[in-house]
Coordinates of C-alpha atoms and ligand atoms in Angstrom, one line a residue:
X286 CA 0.0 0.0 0.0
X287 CA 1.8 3.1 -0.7
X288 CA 2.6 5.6 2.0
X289 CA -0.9 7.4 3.0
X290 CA -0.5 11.4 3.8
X291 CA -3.5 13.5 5.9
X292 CA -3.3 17.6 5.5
X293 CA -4.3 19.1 8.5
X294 CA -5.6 23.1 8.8
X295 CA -5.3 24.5 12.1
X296 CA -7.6 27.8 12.2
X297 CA -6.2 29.3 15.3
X298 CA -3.7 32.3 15.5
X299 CA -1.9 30.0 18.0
X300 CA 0.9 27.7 16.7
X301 CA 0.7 25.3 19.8
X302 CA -2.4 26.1 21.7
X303 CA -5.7 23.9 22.0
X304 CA -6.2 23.4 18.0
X305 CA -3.2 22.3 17.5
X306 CA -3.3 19.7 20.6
X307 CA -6.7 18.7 18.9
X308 CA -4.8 17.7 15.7
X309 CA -2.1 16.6 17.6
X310 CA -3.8 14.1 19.0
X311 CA -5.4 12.5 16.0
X312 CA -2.1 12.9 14.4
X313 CA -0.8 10.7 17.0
X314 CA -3.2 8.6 16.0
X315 CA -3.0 8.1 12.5
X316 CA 0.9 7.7 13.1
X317 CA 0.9 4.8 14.6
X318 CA -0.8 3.0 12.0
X319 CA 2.1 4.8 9.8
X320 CA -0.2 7.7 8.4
X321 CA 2.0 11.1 8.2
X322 CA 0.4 14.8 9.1
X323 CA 1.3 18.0 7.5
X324 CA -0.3 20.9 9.6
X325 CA -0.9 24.3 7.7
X326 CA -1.1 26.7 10.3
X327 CA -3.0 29.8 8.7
X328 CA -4.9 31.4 11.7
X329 CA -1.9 33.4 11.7
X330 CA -2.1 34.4 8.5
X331 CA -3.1 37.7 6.3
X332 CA -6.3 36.2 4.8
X333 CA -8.8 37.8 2.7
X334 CA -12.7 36.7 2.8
X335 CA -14.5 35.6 -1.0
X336 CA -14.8 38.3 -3.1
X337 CA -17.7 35.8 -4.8
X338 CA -16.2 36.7 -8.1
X339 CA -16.7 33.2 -9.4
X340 CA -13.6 33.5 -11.3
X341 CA -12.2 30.0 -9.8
X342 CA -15.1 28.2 -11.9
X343 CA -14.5 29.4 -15.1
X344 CA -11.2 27.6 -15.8
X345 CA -9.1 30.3 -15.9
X346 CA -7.2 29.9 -12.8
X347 CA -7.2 26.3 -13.0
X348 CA -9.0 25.2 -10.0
X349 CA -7.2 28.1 -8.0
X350 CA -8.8 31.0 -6.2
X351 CA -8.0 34.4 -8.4
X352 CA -5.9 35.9 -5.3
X353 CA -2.8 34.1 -5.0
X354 CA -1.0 35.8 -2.2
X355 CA -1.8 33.9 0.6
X356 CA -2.4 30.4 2.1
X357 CA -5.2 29.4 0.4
X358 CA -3.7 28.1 -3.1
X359 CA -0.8 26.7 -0.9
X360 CA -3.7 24.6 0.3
X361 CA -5.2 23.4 -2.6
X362 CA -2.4 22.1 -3.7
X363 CA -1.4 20.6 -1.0
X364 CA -4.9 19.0 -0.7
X365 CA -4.4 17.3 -4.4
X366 CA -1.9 15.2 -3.2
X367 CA -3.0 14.6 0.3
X368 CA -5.3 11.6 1.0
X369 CA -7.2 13.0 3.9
X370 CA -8.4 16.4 5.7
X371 CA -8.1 17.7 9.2
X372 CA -10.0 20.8 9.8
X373 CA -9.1 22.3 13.2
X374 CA -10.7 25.4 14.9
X375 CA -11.0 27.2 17.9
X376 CA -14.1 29.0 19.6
X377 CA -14.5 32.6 18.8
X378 CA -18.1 33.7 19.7
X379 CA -19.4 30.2 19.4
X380 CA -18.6 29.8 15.9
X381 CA -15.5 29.2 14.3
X382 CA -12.8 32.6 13.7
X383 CA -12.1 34.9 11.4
X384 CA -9.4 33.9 9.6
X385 CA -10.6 30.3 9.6
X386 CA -13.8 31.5 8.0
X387 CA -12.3 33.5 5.1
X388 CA -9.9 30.8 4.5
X389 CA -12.5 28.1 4.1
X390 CA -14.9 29.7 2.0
X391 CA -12.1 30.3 -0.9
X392 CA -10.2 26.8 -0.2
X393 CA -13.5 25.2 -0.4
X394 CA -15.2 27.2 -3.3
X395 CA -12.1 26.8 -5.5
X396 CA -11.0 23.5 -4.2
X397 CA -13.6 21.0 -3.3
X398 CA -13.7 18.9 -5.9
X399 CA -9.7 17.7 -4.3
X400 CA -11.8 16.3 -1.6
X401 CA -14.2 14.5 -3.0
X402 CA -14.5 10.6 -1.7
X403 CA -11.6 11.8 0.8
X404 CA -11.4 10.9 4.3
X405 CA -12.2 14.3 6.6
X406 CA -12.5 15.3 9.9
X407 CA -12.9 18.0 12.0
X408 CA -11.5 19.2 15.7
X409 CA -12.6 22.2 17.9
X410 CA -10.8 23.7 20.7
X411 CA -12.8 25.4 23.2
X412 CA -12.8 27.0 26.8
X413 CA -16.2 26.6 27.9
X414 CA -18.9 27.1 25.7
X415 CA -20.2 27.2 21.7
X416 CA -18.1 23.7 20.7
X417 CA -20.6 21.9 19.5
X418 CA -21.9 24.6 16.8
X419 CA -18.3 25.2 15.8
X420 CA -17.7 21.8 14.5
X421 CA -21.3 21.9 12.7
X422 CA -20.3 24.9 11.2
X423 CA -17.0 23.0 9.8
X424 CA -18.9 20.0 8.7
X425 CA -20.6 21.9 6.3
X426 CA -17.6 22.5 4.2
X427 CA -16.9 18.7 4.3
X428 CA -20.4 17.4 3.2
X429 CA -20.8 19.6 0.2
X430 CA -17.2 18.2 -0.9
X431 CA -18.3 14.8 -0.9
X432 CA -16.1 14.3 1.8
X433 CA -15.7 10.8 3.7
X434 CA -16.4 12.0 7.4
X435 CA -14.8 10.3 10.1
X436 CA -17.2 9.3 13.2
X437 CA -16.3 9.1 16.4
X438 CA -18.0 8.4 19.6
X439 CA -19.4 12.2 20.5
X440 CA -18.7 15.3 19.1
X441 CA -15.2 16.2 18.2
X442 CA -14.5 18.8 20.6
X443 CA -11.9 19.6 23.5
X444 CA -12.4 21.2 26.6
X445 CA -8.9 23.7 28.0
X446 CA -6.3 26.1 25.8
X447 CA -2.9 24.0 26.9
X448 CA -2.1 20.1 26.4
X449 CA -1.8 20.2 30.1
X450 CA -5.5 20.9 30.7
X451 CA -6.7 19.1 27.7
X452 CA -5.3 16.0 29.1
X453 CA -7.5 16.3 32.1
X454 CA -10.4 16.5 29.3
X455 CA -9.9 12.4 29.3
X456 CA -13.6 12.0 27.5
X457 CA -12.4 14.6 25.3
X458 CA -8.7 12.7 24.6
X459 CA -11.1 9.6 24.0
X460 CA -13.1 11.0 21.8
X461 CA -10.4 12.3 19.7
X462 CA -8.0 9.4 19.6
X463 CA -11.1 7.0 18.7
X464 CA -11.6 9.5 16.1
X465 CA -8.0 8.9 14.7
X466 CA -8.3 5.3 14.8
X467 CA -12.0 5.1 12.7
X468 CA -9.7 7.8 10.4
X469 CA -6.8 5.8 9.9
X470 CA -9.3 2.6 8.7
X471 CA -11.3 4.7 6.7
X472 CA -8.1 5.9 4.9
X473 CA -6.9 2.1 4.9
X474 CA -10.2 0.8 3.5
X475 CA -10.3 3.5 0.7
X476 CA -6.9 3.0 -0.4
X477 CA -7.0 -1.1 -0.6
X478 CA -10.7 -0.8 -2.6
X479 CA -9.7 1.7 -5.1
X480 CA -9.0 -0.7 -7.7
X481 CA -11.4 -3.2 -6.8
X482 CA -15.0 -0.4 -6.5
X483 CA -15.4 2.0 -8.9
X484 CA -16.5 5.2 -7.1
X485 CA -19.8 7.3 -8.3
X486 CA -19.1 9.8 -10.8
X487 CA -19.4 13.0 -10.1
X488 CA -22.8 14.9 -10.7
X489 CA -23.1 16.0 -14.1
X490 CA -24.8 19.2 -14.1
X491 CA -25.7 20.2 -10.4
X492 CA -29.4 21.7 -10.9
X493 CA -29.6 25.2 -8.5
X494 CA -32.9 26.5 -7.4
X495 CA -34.1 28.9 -4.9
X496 CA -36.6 26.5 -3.4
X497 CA -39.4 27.8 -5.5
X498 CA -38.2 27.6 -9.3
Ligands
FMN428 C1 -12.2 36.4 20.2 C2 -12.4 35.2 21.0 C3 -13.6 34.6 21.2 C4 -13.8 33.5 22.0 N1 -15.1 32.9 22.1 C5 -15.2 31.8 22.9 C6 -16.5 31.3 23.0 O1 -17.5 31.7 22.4 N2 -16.7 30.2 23.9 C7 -15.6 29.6 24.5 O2 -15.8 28.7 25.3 N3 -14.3 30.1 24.4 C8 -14.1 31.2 23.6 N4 -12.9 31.7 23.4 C9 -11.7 30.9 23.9 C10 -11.1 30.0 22.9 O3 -12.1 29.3 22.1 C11 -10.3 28.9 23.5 O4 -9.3 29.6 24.3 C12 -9.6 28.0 22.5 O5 -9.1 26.9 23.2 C13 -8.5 28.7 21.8 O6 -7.9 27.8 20.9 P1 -6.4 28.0 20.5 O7 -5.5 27.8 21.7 O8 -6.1 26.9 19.5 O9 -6.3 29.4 19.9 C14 -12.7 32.8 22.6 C15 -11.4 33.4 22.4 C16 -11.2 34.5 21.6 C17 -9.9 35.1 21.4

């Protein structure tokens, strides 16, 4: 089987705070069944919102977003050679941030179609409150994308800002290292029936209506 590669996106402005202990723990995970993890830190990041200019559809930019001066194309390429997605946010006003929001409204509109019949996932970080409707709020992006998303045993979200109180979160560490285990045999199981299942093909012409007409 040939060497299996997961791209993780960690949201938060913080380099090693509770995001990326969330990743980290799935990574840990998917490691040990010999899985490797690139995390893109772009919470830290200059990132514009969607300018909705549609240019990314229309061939031109070759499945890029028009403005190519910050993370997001970095992702989208990334994403074409990766096998599987981690998205990773923090809390900010019981949703996910800023950045993280402008970021996945380009990488998605210009890049989803890298993520179709992937394996993706998706980890929140949060001090108290707002969790659960942070990681709804990043499943969206998955499930339009025709993503394979990863269940676990709850909702995918950790309680405390540094590893040392996420630890004591130990329903929270459970949750997320089951999660990294389903990941890793979802990857597995794609990989070894690629050959063998053809996959769906993609929808033709997606029909668009505004509920009425
Ligand atoms: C602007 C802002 C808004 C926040 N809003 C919430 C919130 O709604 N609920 C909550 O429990 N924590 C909130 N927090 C705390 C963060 O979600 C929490 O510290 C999280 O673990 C940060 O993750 P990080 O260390 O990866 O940045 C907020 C923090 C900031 C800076």
């Amino acid at each position: 089987m040939k060497e299996l590669t997961v791209l993780a996106i960690n949201g938060s402005p913080h380099s090693e705070g509770g995001t990326f202990q969330a990743i980290n723990i799935v990574a840990k995970e998917l490691e040990k069944q010999g899985i490797k993890t690139e995390i893109l830190q772009i919470g830290n990041k200059s990132i514009r919102g969607c300018q909705g200019c549609g240019t990314c559809k229309k061939g031109s930019t070759n499945g890029l977003c028009v403005f190519n001066d910050d993370e997001v194309n970095i992702a989208i390429e990334k994403l074409k050679n990766a096998d599987g997605l981690i998205l990773g946010s923090p809390v900010y006003y019981a949703g996910i941030n800023g950045t993280m929001k402008s970021f996945l409204d380009r990488f998605f509109y210009a890049g989803a179609s890298n993520l179709r019949h992937k394996v993706a996932t998706s980890v929140v970080s949060v001090r108290r409150a707002g969790g659960v409707a942070t990681f709804d709020q990043l499943n969206h992006f998955l499930y339009l994308a025709e993503a394979l998303v990863v269940p676990s045993i709850y909702w995918n979200v950790v309680h405390g800002t540094s590893e040392d109180a996420i630890q004591q979160d130990k329903e929270g560490m459970q949750i997320l290292e089951n999660l990294g285990q389903n990941m890793a045999w979802m990857l597995k199981m794609r990989e070894a029936t690629k050959e063998s299942l053809k996959e769906p093909s993609p929808v033709a012409s997606k029909t668009r209506t505004s509920f009425i007409r």
